[in-house]
XYZ file of C-alpha atoms in Angstrom:
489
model
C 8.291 -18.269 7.006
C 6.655 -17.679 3.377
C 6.696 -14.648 2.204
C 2.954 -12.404 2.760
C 1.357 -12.081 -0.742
C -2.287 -11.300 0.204
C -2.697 -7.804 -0.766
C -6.424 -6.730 -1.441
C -6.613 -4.425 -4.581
C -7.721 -1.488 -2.271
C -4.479 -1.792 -0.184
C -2.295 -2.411 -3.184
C 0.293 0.514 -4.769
C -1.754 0.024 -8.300
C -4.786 0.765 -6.796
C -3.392 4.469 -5.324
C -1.415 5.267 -8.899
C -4.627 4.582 -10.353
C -6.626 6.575 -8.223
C -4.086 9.343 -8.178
C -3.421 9.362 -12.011
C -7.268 9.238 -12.383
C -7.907 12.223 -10.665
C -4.918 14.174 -12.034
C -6.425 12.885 -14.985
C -10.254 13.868 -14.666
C -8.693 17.387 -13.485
C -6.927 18.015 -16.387
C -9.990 16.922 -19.201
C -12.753 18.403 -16.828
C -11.132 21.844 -17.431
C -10.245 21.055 -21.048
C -14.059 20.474 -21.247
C -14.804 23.332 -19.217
C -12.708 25.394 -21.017
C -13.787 24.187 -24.642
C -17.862 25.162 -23.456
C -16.945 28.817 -22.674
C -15.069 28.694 -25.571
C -18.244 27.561 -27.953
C -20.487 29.419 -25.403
C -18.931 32.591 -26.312
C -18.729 31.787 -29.924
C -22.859 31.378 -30.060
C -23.003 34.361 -27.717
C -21.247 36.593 -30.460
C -22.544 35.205 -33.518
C -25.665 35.782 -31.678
C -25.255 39.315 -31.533
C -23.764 40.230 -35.080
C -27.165 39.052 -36.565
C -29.348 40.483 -33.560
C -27.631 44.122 -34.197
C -27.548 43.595 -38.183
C -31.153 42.715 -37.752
C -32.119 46.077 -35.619
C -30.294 48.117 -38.225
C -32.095 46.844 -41.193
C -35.890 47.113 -38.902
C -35.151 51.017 -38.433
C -34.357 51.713 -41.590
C -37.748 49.723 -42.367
C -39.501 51.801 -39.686
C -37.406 55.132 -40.863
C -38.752 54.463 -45.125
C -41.864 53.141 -44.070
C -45.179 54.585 -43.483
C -46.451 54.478 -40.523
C -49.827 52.585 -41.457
C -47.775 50.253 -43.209
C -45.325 49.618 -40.368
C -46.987 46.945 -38.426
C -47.438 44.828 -41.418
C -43.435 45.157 -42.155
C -42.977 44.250 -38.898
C -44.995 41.649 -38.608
C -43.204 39.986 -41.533
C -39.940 40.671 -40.599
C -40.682 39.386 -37.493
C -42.352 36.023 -38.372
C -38.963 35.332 -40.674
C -37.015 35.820 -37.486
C -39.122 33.967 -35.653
C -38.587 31.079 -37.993
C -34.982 31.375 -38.438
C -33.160 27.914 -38.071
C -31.472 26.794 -35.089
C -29.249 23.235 -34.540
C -31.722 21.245 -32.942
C -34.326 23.323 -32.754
C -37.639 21.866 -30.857
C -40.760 22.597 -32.103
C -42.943 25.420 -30.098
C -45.734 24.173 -27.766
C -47.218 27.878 -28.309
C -47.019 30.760 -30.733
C -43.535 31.194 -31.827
C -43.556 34.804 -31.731
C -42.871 34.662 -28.149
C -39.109 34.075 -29.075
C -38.990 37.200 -30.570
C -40.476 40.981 -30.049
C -40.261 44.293 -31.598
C -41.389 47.464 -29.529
C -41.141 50.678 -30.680
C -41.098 53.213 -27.464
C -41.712 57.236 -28.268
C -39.158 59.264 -26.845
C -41.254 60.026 -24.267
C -40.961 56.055 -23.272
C -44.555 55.342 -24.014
C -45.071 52.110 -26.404
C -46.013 52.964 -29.920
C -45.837 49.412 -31.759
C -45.580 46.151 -30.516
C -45.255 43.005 -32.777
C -45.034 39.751 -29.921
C -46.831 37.670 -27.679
C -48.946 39.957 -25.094
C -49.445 43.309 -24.699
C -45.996 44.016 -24.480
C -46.351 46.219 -21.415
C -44.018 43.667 -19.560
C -41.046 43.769 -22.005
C -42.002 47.752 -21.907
C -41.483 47.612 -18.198
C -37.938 45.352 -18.228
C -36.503 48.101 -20.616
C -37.369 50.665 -18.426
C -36.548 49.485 -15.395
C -32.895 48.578 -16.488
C -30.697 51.663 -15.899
C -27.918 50.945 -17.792
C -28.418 52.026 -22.106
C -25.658 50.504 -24.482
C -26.148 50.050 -28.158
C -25.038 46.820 -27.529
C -27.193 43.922 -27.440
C -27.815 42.710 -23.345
C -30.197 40.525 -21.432
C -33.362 41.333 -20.459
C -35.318 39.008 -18.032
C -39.049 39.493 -18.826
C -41.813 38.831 -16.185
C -43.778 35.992 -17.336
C -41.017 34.364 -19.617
C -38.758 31.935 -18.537
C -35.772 32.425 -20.360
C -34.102 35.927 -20.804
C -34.040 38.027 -23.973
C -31.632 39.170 -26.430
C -32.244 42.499 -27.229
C -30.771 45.046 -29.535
C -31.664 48.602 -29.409
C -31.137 51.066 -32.228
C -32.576 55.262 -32.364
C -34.529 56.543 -35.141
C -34.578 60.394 -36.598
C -37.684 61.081 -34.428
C -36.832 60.457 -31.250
C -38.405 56.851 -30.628
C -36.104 53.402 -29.755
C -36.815 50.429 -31.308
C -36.000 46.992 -29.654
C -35.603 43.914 -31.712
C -35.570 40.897 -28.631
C -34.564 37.708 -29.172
C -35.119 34.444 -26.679
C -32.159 32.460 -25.659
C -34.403 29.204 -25.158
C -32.552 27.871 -27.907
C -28.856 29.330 -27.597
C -29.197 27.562 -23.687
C -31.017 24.639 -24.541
C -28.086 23.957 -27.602
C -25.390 24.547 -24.511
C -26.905 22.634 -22.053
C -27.274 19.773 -24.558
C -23.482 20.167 -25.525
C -23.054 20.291 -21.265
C -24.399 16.976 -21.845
C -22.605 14.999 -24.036
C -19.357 16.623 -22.515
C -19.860 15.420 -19.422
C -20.712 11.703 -20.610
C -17.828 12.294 -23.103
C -15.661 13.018 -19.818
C -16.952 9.791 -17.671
C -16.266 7.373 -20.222
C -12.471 8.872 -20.503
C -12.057 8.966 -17.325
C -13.272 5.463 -16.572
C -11.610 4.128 -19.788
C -8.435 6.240 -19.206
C -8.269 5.010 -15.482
C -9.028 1.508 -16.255
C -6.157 1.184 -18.677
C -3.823 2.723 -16.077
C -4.608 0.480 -13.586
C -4.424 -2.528 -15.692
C -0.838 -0.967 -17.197
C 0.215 -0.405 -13.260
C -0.765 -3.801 -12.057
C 0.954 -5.462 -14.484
C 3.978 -3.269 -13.891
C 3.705 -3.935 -10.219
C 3.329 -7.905 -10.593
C 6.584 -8.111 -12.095
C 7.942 -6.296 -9.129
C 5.768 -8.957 -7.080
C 7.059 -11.790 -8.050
C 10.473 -10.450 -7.852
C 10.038 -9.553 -4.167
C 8.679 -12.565 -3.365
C 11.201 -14.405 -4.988
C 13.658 -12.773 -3.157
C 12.179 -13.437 0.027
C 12.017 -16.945 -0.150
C 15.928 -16.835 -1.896
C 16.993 -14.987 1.701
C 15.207 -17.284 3.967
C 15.972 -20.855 2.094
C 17.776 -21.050 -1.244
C 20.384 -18.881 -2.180
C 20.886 -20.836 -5.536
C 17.628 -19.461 -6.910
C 17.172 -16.521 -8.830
C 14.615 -13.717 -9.186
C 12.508 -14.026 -12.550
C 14.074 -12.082 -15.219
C 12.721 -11.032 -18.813
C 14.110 -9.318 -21.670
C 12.499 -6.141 -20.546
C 14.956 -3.246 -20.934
C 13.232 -1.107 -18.696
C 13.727 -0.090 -15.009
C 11.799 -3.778 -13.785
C 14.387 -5.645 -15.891
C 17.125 -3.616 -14.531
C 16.277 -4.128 -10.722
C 15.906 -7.760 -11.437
C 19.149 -8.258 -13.148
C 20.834 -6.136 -10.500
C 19.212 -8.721 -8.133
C 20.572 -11.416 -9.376
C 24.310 -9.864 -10.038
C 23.904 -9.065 -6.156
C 22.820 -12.749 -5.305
C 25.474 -14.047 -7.169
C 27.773 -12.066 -5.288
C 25.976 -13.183 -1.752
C 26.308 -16.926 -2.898
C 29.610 -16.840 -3.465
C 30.039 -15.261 -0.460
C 28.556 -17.781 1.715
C 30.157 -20.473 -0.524
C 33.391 -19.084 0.343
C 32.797 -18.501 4.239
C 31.020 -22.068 3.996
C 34.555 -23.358 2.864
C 36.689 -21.445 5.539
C 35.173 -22.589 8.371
C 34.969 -26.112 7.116
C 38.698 -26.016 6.512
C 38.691 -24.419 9.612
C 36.740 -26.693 11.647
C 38.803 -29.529 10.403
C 42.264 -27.928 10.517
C 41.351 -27.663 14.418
C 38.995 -30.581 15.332
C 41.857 -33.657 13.584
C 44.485 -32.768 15.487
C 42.100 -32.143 18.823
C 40.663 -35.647 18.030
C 44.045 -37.571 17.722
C 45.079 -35.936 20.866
C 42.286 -37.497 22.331
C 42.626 -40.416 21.072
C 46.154 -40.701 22.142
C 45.502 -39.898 26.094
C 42.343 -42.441 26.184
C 45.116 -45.094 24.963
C 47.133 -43.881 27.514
C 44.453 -43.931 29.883
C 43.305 -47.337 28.850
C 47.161 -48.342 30.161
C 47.937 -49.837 33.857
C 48.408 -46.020 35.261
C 47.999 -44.705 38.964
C 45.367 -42.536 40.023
C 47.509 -39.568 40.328
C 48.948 -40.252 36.894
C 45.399 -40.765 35.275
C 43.923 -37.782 37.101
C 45.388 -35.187 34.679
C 44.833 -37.489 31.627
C 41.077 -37.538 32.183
C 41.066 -33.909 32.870
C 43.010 -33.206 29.141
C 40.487 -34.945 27.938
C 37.660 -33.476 29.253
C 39.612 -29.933 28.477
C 39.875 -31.396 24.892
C 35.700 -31.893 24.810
C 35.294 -28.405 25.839
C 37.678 -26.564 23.831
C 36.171 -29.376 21.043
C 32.142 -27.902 21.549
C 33.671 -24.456 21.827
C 34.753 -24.783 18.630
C 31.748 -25.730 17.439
C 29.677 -23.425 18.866
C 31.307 -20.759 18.085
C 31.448 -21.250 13.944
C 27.493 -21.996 14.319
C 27.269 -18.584 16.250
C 29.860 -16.624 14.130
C 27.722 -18.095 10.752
C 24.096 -17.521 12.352
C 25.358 -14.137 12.825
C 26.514 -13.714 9.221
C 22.722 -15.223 8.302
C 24.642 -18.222 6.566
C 23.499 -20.871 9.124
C 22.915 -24.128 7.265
C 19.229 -25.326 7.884
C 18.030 -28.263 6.727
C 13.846 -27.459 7.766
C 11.567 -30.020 9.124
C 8.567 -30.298 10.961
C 9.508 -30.799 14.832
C 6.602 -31.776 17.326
C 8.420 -29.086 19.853
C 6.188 -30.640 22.847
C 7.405 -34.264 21.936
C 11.513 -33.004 21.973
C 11.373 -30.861 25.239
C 9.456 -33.742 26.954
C 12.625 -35.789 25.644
C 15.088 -33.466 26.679
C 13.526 -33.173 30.221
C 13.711 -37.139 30.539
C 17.495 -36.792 29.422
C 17.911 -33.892 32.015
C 15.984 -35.333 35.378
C 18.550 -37.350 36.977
C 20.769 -34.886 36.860
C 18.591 -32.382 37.975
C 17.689 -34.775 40.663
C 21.282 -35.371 41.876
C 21.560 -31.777 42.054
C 18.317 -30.706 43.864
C 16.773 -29.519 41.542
C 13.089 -29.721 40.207
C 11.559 -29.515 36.742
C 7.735 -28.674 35.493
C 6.297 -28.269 32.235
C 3.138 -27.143 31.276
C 2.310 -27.917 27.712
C -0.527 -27.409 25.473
C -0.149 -30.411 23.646
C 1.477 -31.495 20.438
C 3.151 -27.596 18.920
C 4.875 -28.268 15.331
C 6.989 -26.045 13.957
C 9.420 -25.828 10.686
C 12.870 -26.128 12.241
C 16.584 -27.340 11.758
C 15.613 -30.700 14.241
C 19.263 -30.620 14.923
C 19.906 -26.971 16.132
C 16.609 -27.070 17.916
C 17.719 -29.705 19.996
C 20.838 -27.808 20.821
C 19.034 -24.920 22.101
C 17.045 -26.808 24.606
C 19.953 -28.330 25.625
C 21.660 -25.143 25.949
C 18.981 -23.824 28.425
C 18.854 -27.217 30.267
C 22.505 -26.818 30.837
C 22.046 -23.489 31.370
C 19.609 -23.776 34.418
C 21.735 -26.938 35.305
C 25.017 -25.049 35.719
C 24.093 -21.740 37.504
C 21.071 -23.073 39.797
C 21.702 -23.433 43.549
C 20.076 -26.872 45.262
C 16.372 -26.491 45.918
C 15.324 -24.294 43.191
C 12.689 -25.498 40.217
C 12.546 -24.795 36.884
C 9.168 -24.070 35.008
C 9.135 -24.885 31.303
C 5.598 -23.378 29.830
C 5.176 -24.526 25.901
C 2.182 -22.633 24.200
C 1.112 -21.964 20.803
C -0.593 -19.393 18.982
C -1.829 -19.286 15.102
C 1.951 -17.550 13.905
C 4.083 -18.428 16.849
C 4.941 -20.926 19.573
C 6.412 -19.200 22.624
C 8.626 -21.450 24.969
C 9.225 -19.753 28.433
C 11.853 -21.220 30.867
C 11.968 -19.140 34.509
C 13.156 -20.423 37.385
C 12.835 -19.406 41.081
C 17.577 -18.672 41.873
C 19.255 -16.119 41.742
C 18.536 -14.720 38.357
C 20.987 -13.206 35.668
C 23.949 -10.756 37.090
C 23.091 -7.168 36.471
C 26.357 -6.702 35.015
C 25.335 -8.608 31.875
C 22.008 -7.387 31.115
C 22.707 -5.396 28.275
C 24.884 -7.524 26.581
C 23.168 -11.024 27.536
C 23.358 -12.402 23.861
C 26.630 -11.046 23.142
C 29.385 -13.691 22.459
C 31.952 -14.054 25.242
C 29.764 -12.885 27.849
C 29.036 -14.343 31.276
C 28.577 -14.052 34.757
C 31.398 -13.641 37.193
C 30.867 -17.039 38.480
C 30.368 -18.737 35.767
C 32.681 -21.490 34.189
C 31.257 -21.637 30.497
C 32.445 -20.232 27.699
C 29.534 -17.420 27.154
C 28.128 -19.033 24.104
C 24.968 -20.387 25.262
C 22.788 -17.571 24.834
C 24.092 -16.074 22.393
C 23.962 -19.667 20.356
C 20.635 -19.355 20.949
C 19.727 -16.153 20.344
C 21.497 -16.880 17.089
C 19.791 -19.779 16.437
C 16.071 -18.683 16.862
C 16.779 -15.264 15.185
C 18.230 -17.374 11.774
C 14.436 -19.195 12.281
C 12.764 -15.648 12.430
C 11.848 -16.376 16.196
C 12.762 -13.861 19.080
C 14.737 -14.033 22.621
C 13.996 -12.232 25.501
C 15.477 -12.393 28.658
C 14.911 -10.868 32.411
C 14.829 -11.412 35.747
C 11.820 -12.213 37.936
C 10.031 -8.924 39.863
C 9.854 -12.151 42.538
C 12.843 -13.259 42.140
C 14.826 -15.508 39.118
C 15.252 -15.919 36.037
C 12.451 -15.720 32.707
C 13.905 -16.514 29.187
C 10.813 -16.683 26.401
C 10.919 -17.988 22.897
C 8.844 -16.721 20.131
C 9.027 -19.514 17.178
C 7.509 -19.208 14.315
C 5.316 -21.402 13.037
C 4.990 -22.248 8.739
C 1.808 -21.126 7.445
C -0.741 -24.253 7.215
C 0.602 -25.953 9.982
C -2.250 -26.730 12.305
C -2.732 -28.581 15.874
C -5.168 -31.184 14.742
C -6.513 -31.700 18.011
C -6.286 -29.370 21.170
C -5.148 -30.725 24.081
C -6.176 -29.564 27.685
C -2.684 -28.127 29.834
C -1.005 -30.967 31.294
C 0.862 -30.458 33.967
C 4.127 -33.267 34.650
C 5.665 -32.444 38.125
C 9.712 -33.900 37.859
């Protein structure tokens, strides 16, 4: 009857905020990240080209002032400064570093008139050619042999010819891909920091909310005096569990209240029922006829029924309003029904009727010994009162690891279909019955304010089957199995 508190962290509500607040999370950085890159991506891009283009302007005008035989040494100088130009973390070249940057001059009839590079240049000749597409702004050019793509700038001299000032990008991609780098680790460790300290924040939160349930639990099933924890929190947790306890002290009171009524009630009724009693068993006890005591012993035994009515009916009526007093011990439920049957036999017997019970063995469970024993009286007296001679009654008693299940059939006439629906209901009974319609439903009551179930039904061969689910408390164990046993009455 304790509440459940294993919950693996998998399975637990801090464990899907996390996960959901992570992702929303890693979503939102990831493009901030992704975002940022183009940004700086774009930035190098166009830097980039304002030097390539300011670079291919100053080169014609060297190639438009300078003689021709004293070109290729202008280039060659020009180009070795570019070729040496700084770059943030630039890595040193495994080859000749001119093959970052070219200069071909092209006659306007396409053919190649000076070439300052690695090669022949016929390649990079070839890649200008072949791309359709002339703009005097700087574009890629993907070079046969190379394995990163140009930057080239184009610019048109008085004569006729194109020059093309090319620059590699192995550095511009190898600085990005580098920055790709430490963004992404930059993203993994907020991520995992940022969902770390949201899961920590959220289990915490949650535990508070925890312990609060589970308080409450045990507060509805035993103790209505205790209280949910409560802190100084002013936030939505400390709310809930002051509005928990305002609510409990309302329920307490409550039950104090209807605790009080039908104590006041029960005695009100039961004092003067008692001294009536008392005063037809002294008349009783007097030198009387039988026709004159007939009708005194009958008041009387009208007085002990109207008496357990009573009774019965406050422990129904406060079951029902879940204020049924239980004071909880461990009952051996095999050792009382073996009891009870002994109590039961000769009367039974006198009636023609037979009892068996099959038992597992020794079955504890947590229980109110007192009510218990008033439900298996209730079905004793139950099979007792509406059994015709010759029929048997089969008690089976087994246990599982949560539950105990109790099954009582017999082989008569089984319940009237008039009252199948409403079987547990107060007030309800057979048309030949004589009781007051309180059995079942005080025990329905009674095992439902234990957290146990009732089920009822006839037999498809005939009869009657009521089963018992009872609870068992978590921990309590049958030490030792014991083979059925089977006790013919």
């Amino acid at each position: 009857m304790s509440s459940k508190t294993a919950n693996p962290v998998m399975h637990s509500a801090a464990w899907r905020i996390s996960l959901w607040a992570t992702l929303a999370f890693a979503f939102g950085t990831m493009l901030v990240f992704v975002m940022l890159h183009r940004f700086v991506a774009s930035d190098i891009q166009r830097r980039s080209d304002a030097w390539l283009s300011g670079e291919v302007a100053v080169l014609g005008d060297v190639a438009a002032r300078t003689p021709k035989d004293h070109l290729y040494s202008r280039v060659v100088r020009e180009v070795a400064e570019l070729a040496s130009r700084e770059v943030p973390d630039k890595l040193p070249s495994n080859g000749n570093e001119n093959d970052s940057v070219f200069f071909l001059q092209a006659g306007d009839d396409g053919a190649l008139k000076l070439w300052v590079g690695a090669g022949d240049g016929l390649p990079n000749l070839a890649a200008i050619r072949a791309r359709k597409l002339i703009s005097d702004a700087p574009y890629d050019l993907n070079v046969r042999g190379f394995n990163h793509p140009f930057r080239v700038a184009s610019a048109r001299l008085d004569d006729g010819s194109h020059i093309y000032l090319g620059l590699s990008e192995r550095d511009e991609l190898r600085v990005l891909r580098s920055l790709s780098y430490r963004f992404f680790c930059l993203w993994l460790l907020i991520v995992l920091f940022g969902s770390a300290i949201v899961f920590c924040v959220t289990r915490r939160m949650l535990g508070h909310v925890r312990r609060i349930t589970e308080a409450a639990s045990r507060i509805g099933q035993a103790d209505l005096s205790s209280r949910v924890p409560a802190s100084n929190r002013n936030d939505e947790v400390g709310h809930l569990a002051q509005t928990l306890n305002r609510m409990l002290d309302r329920i307490e009171n409550s039950m104090h209240q209807l605790h009080t009524m039908t104590g006041a009630v029960t005695h009100d009724l039961r004092s003067p029922l008692t001294a009536i009693r008392g005063k037809l068993e002294i008349a009783l006890s007097g030198d009387l006829k039988i026709e004159q005591s007939e009708p005194i012993v009958s008041a009387i035994d009208e007085l002990d029924r109207l008496t357990e009515f009573l009774d019965t009916s406050l422990d129904v009526a406060e079951a029902k309003a879940d204020a049924l007093r239980l004071s909880l011990t461990e009952v051996n439920l095999d050792e009382l029904i073996r009891v009870m049957i002994d109590l039961y036999e000769p009367c039974m017997s006198e009636k023609g009727l037979r009892m068996n019970l099959r038992s597992s063995g020794p079955v504890p469970v947590l229980a109110d010994a007192a009510l218990l024993h008033r439900v298996i009286a209730n079905l004793l007296d139950n099979e007792l009162n509406h059994l015709p001679a010759s029929c048997t009654v089969s008690i089976t008693l087994g246990a599982g690891e949560n539950a105990a299940t109790l099954i009582v059939e017999d082989d008569g006439p089984g319940f009237a279909s008039e009252i199948g629906p409403h079987m547990f209901e107060q007030r309800v009974k057979g048309r030949g019955s004589k009781g007051h319609g309180l059995g079942l439903a005080f025990v329905d009551a009674v095992v439902r304010a234990h957290g146990g179930k009732v089920a009822a039904s006839n037999r498809p061969e005939g009869g009657a089957l009521l089963s018992i689910s009872w609870p068992r408390e978590a921990g309590v164990k049958i030490e030792a199995p014991h083979s059925l046993t089977v006790a013919n009455r």
